[in-house]
Coordinates of N, CA and C and ligand atoms in Angstrom, one line a residue:
M1 N 54.1 86.1 130.2 CA 54.6 85.5 129.4 C 55.2 85.9 127.8
R2 N 53.3 86.2 126.9 CA 53.6 86.6 125.8 C 54.0 87.8 125.6
P3 N 54.0 89.2 126.5 CA 54.9 90.4 126.4 C 56.0 90.3 126.3
L4 N 56.6 89.0 126.8 CA 58.3 88.5 127.4 C 58.9 88.2 125.9
L5 N 58.0 87.2 125.2 CA 58.3 86.3 124.6 C 58.3 87.9 122.7
G6 N 57.2 88.6 123.0 CA 57.3 89.5 122.1 C 58.3 90.2 122.0
A7 N 59.0 90.7 123.0 CA 60.1 92.0 123.2 C 61.4 91.2 122.7
L8 N 61.3 89.4 123.1 CA 62.7 89.0 122.7 C 62.4 88.6 121.2
A9 N 61.7 88.6 120.9 CA 61.4 88.2 119.1 C 61.6 89.9 118.6
A10 N 61.4 90.8 119.3 CA 61.4 92.2 118.4 C 63.2 92.5 118.4
G11 N 64.0 91.9 119.6 CA 65.4 92.0 120.0 C 66.1 90.8 118.8
L12 N 65.8 89.7 119.0 CA 66.2 89.0 118.0 C 66.2 89.4 116.6
D13 N 65.2 90.4 115.9 CA 64.9 90.9 114.6 C 66.4 91.4 114.4
L14 N 66.7 92.1 115.3 CA 67.9 93.1 115.5 C 69.4 92.3 114.7
V15 N 69.3 91.2 115.6 CA 70.5 90.3 115.4 C 70.3 89.3 114.0
L16 N 69.4 88.9 114.1 CA 69.3 87.7 112.9 C 69.0 88.2 111.2
P17 N 69.8 87.7 110.3 CA 69.2 88.2 108.9 C 68.0 88.1 108.6
R18 N 67.8 89.2 107.9 CA 66.3 89.3 107.2 C 65.9 88.2 106.8
S19 N 64.5 87.9 106.3 CA 64.0 86.8 105.4 C 62.9 87.6 104.4
C20 N 62.3 87.5 103.5 CA 61.3 87.9 102.5 C 59.9 87.2 103.7
A21 N 59.3 87.9 103.8 CA 57.8 87.7 104.7 C 57.4 86.6 103.6
G22 N 57.3 86.9 102.6 CA 56.5 86.4 101.8 C 56.6 84.9 100.9
C23 N 58.3 84.9 101.2 CA 58.8 83.2 100.4 C 60.2 83.0 101.6
D24 N 60.5 83.6 102.8 CA 61.4 83.0 103.3 C 62.9 83.6 102.9
R25 N 63.0 84.0 101.5 CA 64.6 83.8 101.2 C 65.3 85.0 101.8
P26 N 66.4 84.9 101.6 CA 67.0 85.6 102.9 C 67.0 86.7 101.7
G27 N 67.4 87.9 102.8 CA 67.4 89.8 102.3 C 66.0 90.7 102.7
A28 N 65.9 91.1 101.7 CA 64.6 92.2 101.9 C 63.6 91.5 102.6
V29 N 62.8 92.7 103.2 CA 61.5 92.3 103.8 C 60.4 91.8 102.7
I30 N 60.4 92.4 101.6 CA 59.6 91.4 100.7 C 60.9 91.8 99.5
C31 N 61.2 90.3 98.8 CA 62.1 90.6 98.1 C 61.4 90.7 96.8
P32 N 62.6 90.7 95.9 CA 62.1 91.2 94.2 C 60.9 90.7 93.5
G33 N 61.4 89.3 93.7 CA 60.4 88.5 93.2 C 59.1 88.5 94.0
C34 N 59.0 88.4 95.3 CA 57.4 88.4 95.5 C 57.1 90.0 95.2
R35 N 57.6 91.1 94.8 CA 57.2 92.5 94.3 C 56.4 92.3 93.6
V36 N 56.9 91.3 92.5 CA 56.3 91.4 90.8 C 55.2 90.7 91.3
E37 N 55.0 89.3 91.7 CA 54.2 88.7 92.2 C 53.0 89.7 93.0
L38 N 53.3 90.6 93.8 CA 52.1 91.4 94.1 C 51.6 92.4 93.6
A39 N 52.8 92.8 92.5 CA 52.1 93.6 91.3 C 51.2 92.8 90.5
R40 N 51.4 91.5 90.3 CA 50.5 90.8 89.2 C 49.1 90.9 89.9
L41 N 49.0 90.9 91.9 CA 47.8 90.9 92.2 C 47.3 92.1 92.3
A42 N 47.6 93.1 92.1 CA 47.1 94.5 92.5 C 45.6 94.6 91.8
L43 N 45.2 95.3 92.5 CA 43.5 95.7 91.6 C 43.6 97.0 90.8
P44 N 42.8 96.9 90.2 CA 42.9 98.0 88.9 C 42.2 99.1 89.5
D45 N 42.4 100.9 89.2 CA 42.0 101.5 89.9 C 40.5 101.7 89.3
E46 N 39.5 101.0 89.4 CA 38.8 101.6 88.6 C 37.2 101.4 89.7
G47 N 37.3 102.3 90.5 CA 35.9 102.8 91.4 C 35.8 101.4 92.3
L48 N 34.4 101.4 93.3 CA 34.1 100.9 93.9 C 34.0 99.4 94.4
L49 N 34.3 98.6 95.1 CA 34.4 97.1 95.1 C 33.2 96.5 95.5
A50 N 32.6 95.2 95.2 CA 31.3 95.1 96.4 C 31.4 93.7 96.3
P51 N 31.3 92.9 97.2 CA 31.5 91.7 97.2 C 29.9 91.1 96.7
H52 N 29.9 89.5 96.5 CA 28.8 89.1 95.7 C 28.2 88.0 96.7
P53 N 27.3 87.9 97.1 CA 25.9 89.2 97.1 C 26.1 90.1 98.0
V54 N 25.7 91.4 97.3 CA 26.2 93.0 97.6 C 25.1 92.8 99.1
P55 N 26.1 92.9 100.3 CA 25.1 93.1 101.5 C 24.0 94.4 101.4
A56 N 23.5 94.7 101.7 CA 22.2 95.3 102.2 C 22.3 96.8 102.5
A57 N 22.4 98.0 101.8 CA 22.8 99.4 101.9 C 24.3 99.3 102.0
W58 N 25.3 98.7 101.1 CA 26.3 98.3 101.0 C 27.0 99.6 100.2
P59 N 28.2 100.3 100.5 CA 27.9 101.8 100.0 C 29.3 102.0 99.3
G60 N 30.1 100.4 99.0 CA 30.9 100.5 97.7 C 32.4 100.1 98.9
C61 N 33.6 100.0 98.4 CA 34.9 100.1 99.3 C 35.9 100.0 98.3
T62 N 37.1 100.6 98.5 CA 38.2 100.8 97.5 C 39.2 99.2 98.0
G63 N 40.0 98.9 97.1 CA 40.8 98.3 98.1 C 42.3 97.9 97.1
V64 N 43.3 97.6 97.3 CA 44.4 97.9 96.8 C 45.2 96.2 95.7
L65 N 44.9 95.3 96.5 CA 45.5 93.9 95.8 C 44.2 92.8 96.1
R66 N 44.6 92.0 95.5 CA 43.7 90.4 95.8 C 44.3 89.4 97.0
Y67 N 43.2 89.0 97.7 CA 44.0 88.5 99.1 C 44.2 86.9 98.0
E68 N 45.5 86.4 98.1 CA 46.0 85.3 97.5 C 47.3 85.6 97.2
G69 N 47.8 84.4 97.5 CA 49.6 84.1 97.4 C 50.2 84.8 98.3
V70 N 51.1 85.4 98.0 CA 52.1 86.7 98.5 C 51.3 87.3 99.4
A71 N 50.3 87.9 99.2 CA 50.0 88.8 99.4 C 48.8 88.4 100.8
A72 N 48.4 87.1 100.4 CA 47.6 86.6 101.5 C 48.4 85.9 102.6
R73 N 49.5 86.0 102.4 CA 50.5 85.6 103.2 C 51.5 87.1 104.1
L74 N 51.3 87.8 103.3 CA 52.0 88.8 104.0 C 51.2 89.7 104.7
A75 N 49.5 89.3 104.5 CA 48.5 89.9 105.4 C 49.0 89.2 107.1
T76 N 48.9 87.6 106.3 CA 49.0 86.7 107.7 C 50.6 86.8 108.5
E77 N 51.3 87.3 108.3 CA 52.3 87.5 108.6 C 52.4 88.7 109.5
V78 N 52.1 89.6 108.8 CA 52.2 91.3 109.7 C 50.6 91.5 111.3
K79 N 50.0 90.0 111.0 CA 48.7 90.2 112.1 C 49.2 89.0 113.0
D80 N 49.4 88.2 112.5 CA 49.4 86.8 113.4 C 51.5 86.3 113.6
G81 N 52.3 86.7 112.6 CA 53.4 86.2 112.6 C 54.6 87.1 113.2
G82 N 54.1 88.3 113.7 CA 54.8 88.9 114.0 C 56.3 90.1 113.5
R83 N 55.7 89.8 112.1 CA 56.4 90.5 111.4 C 56.2 92.1 111.2
H84 N 56.7 92.9 112.3 CA 56.5 94.3 112.3 C 56.9 94.9 111.2
D85 N 58.1 94.4 110.3 CA 59.1 95.0 109.4 C 58.1 95.4 108.6
L86 N 57.2 94.5 108.2 CA 56.1 94.4 107.1 C 55.1 95.9 107.5
V87 N 55.0 96.4 108.3 CA 54.4 97.6 108.6 C 54.5 98.6 107.4
P88 N 55.7 99.2 107.2 CA 56.0 100.2 106.5 C 55.3 100.0 105.1
P89 N 55.7 98.9 104.6 CA 55.4 98.4 102.8 C 53.9 98.3 102.7
L90 N 53.5 97.7 104.0 CA 51.5 97.5 103.6 C 51.0 98.9 104.2
G91 N 51.5 99.8 104.9 CA 51.3 100.9 105.2 C 50.8 101.7 104.0
R92 N 52.1 101.8 103.1 CA 51.9 102.3 101.6 C 51.3 101.9 101.0
L93 N 50.6 100.6 101.1 CA 49.8 100.3 100.4 C 48.4 100.5 100.6
L94 N 48.1 100.3 101.7 CA 47.1 100.7 102.6 C 46.4 102.4 102.0
A95 N 47.8 102.9 102.0 CA 47.4 104.6 102.0 C 47.1 104.9 100.1
E96 N 47.1 104.1 99.4 CA 47.0 104.2 98.3 C 45.1 103.6 98.1
A97 N 45.0 102.6 99.5 CA 43.1 102.4 99.4 C 42.5 103.5 99.7
L98 N 42.7 104.4 100.4 CA 42.3 105.1 101.4 C 42.4 106.4 100.4
R99 N 43.5 106.5 99.9 CA 43.6 107.9 98.4 C 42.6 107.3 97.4
R100 N 42.8 106.1 96.8 CA 41.3 105.9 96.3 C 39.9 106.2 97.1
A101 N 39.6 105.8 98.2 CA 38.3 106.3 98.6 C 38.2 107.8 98.6
L102 N 39.3 108.7 99.2 CA 39.1 110.1 99.5 C 38.9 110.8 98.4
R103 N 39.6 110.3 96.9 CA 39.9 111.2 96.1 C 38.7 111.8 95.6
G104 N 38.3 112.9 94.8 CA 37.4 114.0 94.6 C 36.1 114.5 95.6
R105 N 36.9 113.6 96.6 CA 35.4 114.1 97.6 C 36.0 115.7 98.2
S106 N 34.8 116.3 98.2 CA 34.9 117.6 98.7 C 35.2 117.9 100.0
P107 N 35.8 118.8 100.8 CA 36.3 118.7 102.0 C 34.9 118.3 102.9
P108 N 34.9 117.3 103.6 CA 33.8 116.9 104.7 C 33.7 118.4 105.6
R109 N 32.2 118.3 106.3 CA 31.8 119.3 107.2 C 32.4 118.7 108.1
G110 N 32.6 119.4 109.3 CA 32.7 119.5 110.7 C 34.4 118.8 111.0
G111 N 35.3 119.0 110.1 CA 36.6 118.6 110.7 C 37.3 117.6 109.6
P112 N 38.4 117.1 109.6 CA 39.1 116.3 108.6 C 38.2 114.9 108.8
V113 N 38.6 114.4 107.5 CA 37.8 112.6 107.8 C 38.3 112.0 108.9
R114 N 37.2 110.8 109.9 CA 38.0 109.9 110.3 C 38.2 108.7 110.0
L115 N 39.6 108.4 110.2 CA 39.8 107.1 109.8 C 39.7 106.1 110.7
V116 N 38.8 105.2 110.6 CA 38.2 104.3 112.0 C 38.8 103.1 111.5
P117 N 39.8 102.7 111.8 CA 40.5 100.7 111.8 C 39.4 100.1 112.6
V118 N 39.0 98.9 111.7 CA 38.0 97.8 112.2 C 39.2 97.2 113.4
P119 N 38.1 97.2 114.6 CA 38.9 96.7 116.0 C 39.2 95.4 116.3
S120 N 40.3 95.2 116.7 CA 40.6 93.5 117.1 C 39.7 93.5 118.4
A121 N 39.4 92.2 118.4 CA 39.1 91.1 119.8 C 39.7 91.4 120.9
P122 N 39.3 92.0 122.1 CA 40.2 92.1 122.9 C 41.2 91.0 123.4
A123 N 41.1 89.8 123.6 CA 41.9 88.8 123.7 C 42.8 88.7 123.2
A124 N 42.3 89.3 121.3 CA 43.6 89.5 120.4 C 44.7 90.2 121.1
V125 N 44.2 91.9 121.1 CA 45.2 92.2 121.5 C 46.0 92.2 122.5
R126 N 45.4 91.4 123.5 CA 46.2 91.1 125.0 C 47.3 90.2 124.7
S127 N 46.8 89.0 123.2 CA 48.4 88.4 123.1 C 49.2 88.6 122.1
R128 N 48.4 89.5 121.3 CA 49.5 90.2 120.2 C 50.1 91.6 120.3
G129 N 49.5 92.0 121.0 CA 49.7 93.8 121.5 C 48.9 94.1 120.9
E130 N 49.8 95.8 120.3 CA 48.5 97.1 119.8 C 47.8 96.1 118.3
A131 N 47.0 96.9 118.4 CA 45.9 96.2 117.4 C 46.8 96.3 115.5
P132 N 46.8 95.2 114.9 CA 47.0 95.5 113.6 C 46.8 96.5 112.9
M133 N 45.6 96.7 112.8 CA 44.7 97.7 111.8 C 45.1 99.0 112.0
L134 N 45.3 99.3 113.5 CA 45.4 100.6 114.1 C 46.6 101.3 113.4
V135 N 47.7 100.4 114.0 CA 49.3 100.9 113.6 C 49.1 101.1 111.8
L136 N 48.6 99.7 111.0 CA 48.6 100.0 110.0 C 48.2 101.4 109.3
T137 N 46.8 101.9 109.9 CA 45.8 103.2 109.4 C 47.0 104.3 109.9
R138 N 47.7 104.0 111.1 CA 48.6 105.3 111.1 C 49.5 105.9 110.3
V139 N 50.1 104.3 109.7 CA 51.0 104.8 108.8 C 50.8 105.2 107.9
A140 N 49.5 104.8 107.0 CA 48.7 104.9 105.8 C 48.6 106.5 106.2
A141 N 48.1 106.9 107.2 CA 47.2 108.2 107.1 C 48.4 109.5 106.9
R142 N 49.5 108.9 107.6 CA 51.2 109.8 107.5 C 51.1 110.0 106.1
R143 N 50.9 108.9 105.0 CA 51.1 109.3 103.6 C 50.2 110.0 102.9
L144 N 48.9 110.6 103.8 CA 48.3 110.8 102.9 C 48.0 112.8 102.4
P145 N 47.9 113.2 101.5 CA 48.1 114.5 101.1 C 47.3 115.4 102.1
G146 N 45.9 114.8 102.2 CA 45.4 116.4 103.3 C 45.6 115.5 104.5
R147 N 44.7 116.7 105.4 CA 44.8 115.8 106.9 C 43.8 115.0 107.1
V148 N 44.0 114.0 108.0 CA 42.9 112.9 108.1 C 43.3 112.9 109.7
D149 N 42.1 112.3 110.5 CA 42.6 112.0 111.8 C 42.3 110.6 112.0
V150 N 43.1 109.9 112.5 CA 42.9 108.6 113.0 C 42.2 108.0 114.5
V151 N 41.4 107.9 114.4 CA 39.9 107.4 115.5 C 39.8 106.2 115.6
P152 N 40.7 105.4 116.6 CA 40.0 104.1 117.0 C 38.5 104.2 118.0
A153 N 37.5 104.4 117.1 CA 36.4 104.8 117.7 C 35.7 103.3 118.3
L154 N 35.9 102.0 117.3 CA 35.8 101.2 117.5 C 35.7 100.0 118.9
R155 N 34.9 99.8 119.2 CA 34.9 98.2 120.4 C 34.3 97.5 119.8
V156 N 34.8 96.2 120.4 CA 34.2 94.8 120.2 C 34.1 94.6 121.4
V157 N 32.3 94.3 121.4 CA 31.6 94.4 123.3 C 31.2 93.2 122.9
R158 N 31.1 92.0 122.2 CA 30.6 90.8 121.7 C 31.0 90.0 121.3
R159 N 31.5 89.0 122.3 CA 32.4 87.8 121.9 C 31.6 86.9 120.4
T160 N 32.5 86.9 119.4 CA 31.8 86.0 118.2 C 32.4 84.7 118.1
R161 N 31.7 84.1 117.0 CA 32.1 82.8 116.9 C 33.5 83.1 115.5
D162 N 34.3 82.4 115.2 CA 35.2 82.6 114.1 C 34.3 82.6 112.6
Q163 N 34.5 83.6 111.9 CA 33.9 83.8 110.8 C 33.9 82.5 109.8
A164 N 35.2 81.9 109.6 CA 36.0 81.1 109.0 C 34.2 80.3 108.6
G165 N 33.9 79.3 107.5 CA 33.1 78.4 107.4 C 31.9 78.8 107.3
L166 N 31.6 80.3 107.8 CA 29.9 80.2 108.1 C 29.5 81.3 106.6
T167 N 28.1 80.7 106.6 CA 27.6 81.5 105.3 C 27.8 83.2 105.5
R168 N 27.1 83.8 104.3 CA 27.2 85.0 104.8 C 26.1 85.7 105.5
E169 N 24.7 84.9 105.8 CA 23.7 85.0 106.7 C 24.6 84.9 107.9
E170 N 25.2 83.9 108.5 CA 25.6 83.6 109.7 C 26.6 84.8 109.7
R171 N 27.7 85.1 108.6 CA 28.6 85.9 109.4 C 27.8 87.2 109.9
L172 N 26.7 87.4 109.1 CA 26.1 89.4 109.3 C 25.4 88.7 110.9
A173 N 24.6 87.3 111.3 CA 23.9 87.4 112.0 C 24.9 87.6 113.3
N174 N 26.4 86.5 112.8 CA 27.3 86.6 114.0 C 28.1 87.8 114.4
L175 N 28.1 88.9 113.8 CA 28.3 90.4 114.2 C 27.6 90.9 114.2
H176 N 25.9 91.0 114.3 CA 25.5 92.3 114.3 C 25.5 92.2 116.1
G177 N 25.5 93.8 116.5 CA 25.7 94.0 117.3 C 26.8 93.9 118.3
A178 N 28.1 93.5 117.2 CA 29.0 92.9 118.2 C 30.3 94.6 118.2
M179 N 29.5 95.4 117.6 CA 30.9 96.8 117.8 C 29.9 97.9 118.5
H180 N 31.1 98.8 118.9 CA 30.1 99.8 119.8 C 31.4 101.4 119.6
V181 N 30.6 102.0 119.6 CA 31.6 103.4 119.6 C 31.5 103.8 120.9
G182 N 32.7 104.0 121.5 CA 32.9 104.0 122.9 C 32.4 105.8 123.1
R183 N 32.9 106.2 122.5 CA 33.1 107.9 122.7 C 32.2 108.5 121.5
P184 N 30.5 108.2 121.3 CA 30.0 108.9 120.1 C 30.3 110.6 119.5
A185 N 31.0 111.2 120.6 CA 31.1 112.6 120.2 C 32.4 112.6 119.2
A186 N 33.1 111.5 119.1 CA 34.4 111.2 118.5 C 34.0 111.1 116.9
V187 N 32.9 110.8 116.6 CA 32.4 110.6 115.1 C 31.2 111.2 114.7
R188 N 30.3 111.7 115.5 CA 28.9 112.4 115.8 C 29.0 113.7 114.4
G189 N 28.2 113.9 113.5 CA 28.0 114.4 112.7 C 29.6 114.6 111.7
R190 N 30.6 114.0 111.6 CA 31.8 113.7 111.3 C 31.8 112.2 109.6
S191 N 32.5 112.9 108.9 CA 32.9 111.7 107.7 C 33.9 110.8 108.2
C192 N 33.4 109.5 107.8 CA 34.3 108.4 108.5 C 34.8 107.7 107.3
L193 N 35.9 107.1 107.2 CA 36.6 106.2 106.5 C 36.8 104.9 107.5
L194 N 36.1 103.7 107.2 CA 36.4 103.1 108.1 C 37.3 101.9 107.2
V195 N 38.2 101.3 107.9 CA 39.8 100.4 107.1 C 40.1 99.3 107.5
D196 N 39.8 98.3 106.9 CA 40.4 97.1 107.1 C 41.5 95.9 106.2
D197 N 41.7 94.8 106.9 CA 42.9 94.5 106.1 C 42.3 93.8 104.8
V198 N 41.1 92.7 105.3 CA 40.9 92.0 104.0 C 39.0 92.2 104.1
L199 N 38.6 92.2 102.8 CA 37.5 92.1 102.3 C 36.8 90.8 101.9
T200 N 36.0 90.3 102.8 CA 35.3 88.6 102.3 C 33.9 88.9 101.8
S201 N 33.4 88.8 102.8 CA 31.7 88.7 102.8 C 31.3 90.1 102.7
G202 N 31.8 91.3 103.6 CA 31.7 92.4 104.0 C 31.0 92.6 105.4
A203 N 30.7 91.3 105.7 CA 29.9 91.3 107.2 C 30.7 92.3 108.2
T204 N 31.8 92.2 108.3 CA 32.9 93.2 109.4 C 32.6 94.6 109.1
L205 N 32.7 94.8 107.5 CA 32.7 96.2 107.8 C 31.3 96.8 107.7
T206 N 30.4 95.9 107.3 CA 28.6 95.9 107.7 C 28.4 96.4 109.1
E207 N 28.9 95.9 110.2 CA 28.8 95.7 111.6 C 29.4 97.0 111.8
G208 N 31.0 97.1 111.3 CA 31.5 98.7 112.0 C 30.8 99.8 111.4
R209 N 30.4 99.7 110.2 CA 29.5 100.9 109.6 C 28.4 101.0 110.1
R210 N 27.9 100.0 110.8 CA 26.3 100.3 111.4 C 26.9 100.6 112.9
A211 N 27.6 100.7 113.4 CA 27.7 101.2 114.7 C 28.1 103.0 114.3
L212 N 29.0 102.8 113.3 CA 29.6 104.6 113.5 C 28.1 105.6 112.7
L213 N 27.4 105.0 111.7 CA 26.2 105.7 112.1 C 25.3 105.4 113.4
D214 N 24.9 104.6 114.1 CA 24.4 104.5 115.1 C 24.8 105.6 116.0
A215 N 26.1 106.2 115.9 CA 26.7 106.8 116.8 C 26.5 108.0 116.4
G216 N 26.0 108.3 115.1 CA 25.8 109.4 114.6 C 27.0 110.5 113.4
A217 N 27.5 109.3 113.1 CA 28.6 109.5 111.7 C 27.2 110.1 110.9
E218 N 28.1 111.3 110.3 CA 27.1 111.9 108.8 C 27.3 111.2 107.4
R219 N 28.9 110.1 107.5 CA 29.1 109.5 106.6 C 29.9 108.1 106.8
V220 N 30.0 106.8 106.0 CA 31.0 106.1 106.4 C 31.4 105.3 105.2
D221 N 32.4 105.9 105.0 CA 32.9 104.9 103.4 C 34.0 103.8 103.7
L222 N 34.0 102.9 103.0 CA 35.1 101.7 103.3 C 36.3 101.8 102.5
A223 N 37.5 101.1 102.9 CA 38.7 100.6 102.3 C 39.5 99.9 102.9
V224 N 39.6 98.9 101.9 CA 40.5 97.6 102.6 C 41.6 97.6 102.1
L225 N 42.8 96.7 102.5 CA 43.9 96.4 101.8 C 44.1 95.5 100.7
M226 N 43.6 94.1 100.8 CA 43.4 93.4 100.4 C 41.9 92.6 100.2
V227 N 41.1 91.9 99.2 CA 39.9 91.6 98.8 C 40.1 90.0 98.5
T228 N 39.4 89.0 98.7 CA 38.8 88.0 98.9 C 38.7 87.5 97.2
P229 N 38.9 86.8 96.4 CA 39.3 86.9 94.9 C 37.9 86.4 94.6
S230 N 37.8 85.1 95.2 CA 36.6 84.7 94.4 C 35.1 85.2 94.8
R231 N 35.1 86.1 96.0 CA 33.8 86.7 95.8 C 33.8 88.4 94.8
Y232 N 34.5 88.2 94.0 CA 34.8 89.7 92.8 C 34.7 89.2 91.9
R233 N 34.5 90.5 91.0 CA 34.8 90.6 89.7 C 35.3 91.7 88.8
W234 N 36.4 91.6 88.4 CA 36.8 92.6 87.8 C 37.9 92.8 86.7
G235 N 37.8 93.7 86.0 CA 38.6 93.5 84.3 C 39.5 93.7 84.5
G236 N 40.7 93.8 83.4 CA 41.7 94.6 83.7 C 43.1 93.7 84.5
Q237 N 44.1 94.4 84.2 CA 45.2 93.4 84.2 C 46.3 93.9 85.6
G238 N 45.4 94.9 86.3 CA 46.4 95.5 87.7 C 46.7 96.3 87.2
S239 N 47.2 97.3 88.4 CA 47.4 98.6 87.8 C 49.0 98.8 88.9
S240 N 49.6 99.6 88.5 CA 51.4 100.0 89.2 C 50.8 100.1 90.6
L241 N 51.9 100.0 91.5 CA 51.1 100.0 92.9 C 52.5 101.0 93.5
P242 N 52.5 102.2 94.4 CA 53.2 103.4 94.6 C 54.6 102.3 95.4
F243 N 54.3 101.6 95.7 CA 55.8 101.2 96.9 C 56.5 100.4 95.8
L244 N 56.2 99.6 94.9 CA 56.8 98.8 94.4 C 58.5 99.2 94.0
A245 N 58.5 100.6 93.8 CA 59.6 101.4 93.4 C 60.3 101.5 94.4
V246 N 59.7 101.7 95.1 CA 60.2 102.5 96.8 C 60.9 101.3 97.7
S247 N 61.9 101.5 97.9 CA 62.8 100.4 98.6 C 62.8 100.3 100.1
D248 N 62.8 99.6 100.9 CA 62.4 99.5 102.4 C 63.9 98.6 103.1
Ligands
ZN301 ZN1 60.2 86.7 98.9

């Protein structure tokens, strides 16, 4: 039943007037007012981020937006609200996070960097269709100047509890061993960039990175679209974002 409803909803998108995914105002996918709000939520391009407390062996992470207000709503709408029209603008923003992560790096040994999206749970893929992070990562990859390969190497192999409300230690324990690389040859000896939508405690990225390193990845860096603000410190006023000037 779900796939049929999804197909119907996709068809209705073609005939119903569009509304802003951030505030429901009729018109653009992201209205001018929400774009201004997103610019206010932009993270300065000032190096790598870390959650507090910092997880063990945390390599640093790049991101572009604070996860609050309009930004948080967009993250929910693209993932759970069926707003596929958010994929192009959010993909452009994710590309900026990836660019920040890859900048200044010498060409990796063994071929192009592997972009590995954090996997969705199998039940979520069954109910929502293709994994949102995989779709967003593919769009972002096309906007990067050098060659990268999108490799959905990670799978969720163990059912986990909802992370909301858990302490950092509980999150780490909840997720440990939850992810697995199905074909280690896809990442063995490779430089990988693990990609997720929102960074909160770092437990999800820590588990994905562990699984990739266990499978033989040479190096695993981290990038996210958004960062939960209460756990981070940063200075500055935010930086300009490349998509704001681009109409969609
Ligand atoms: Zn709006």
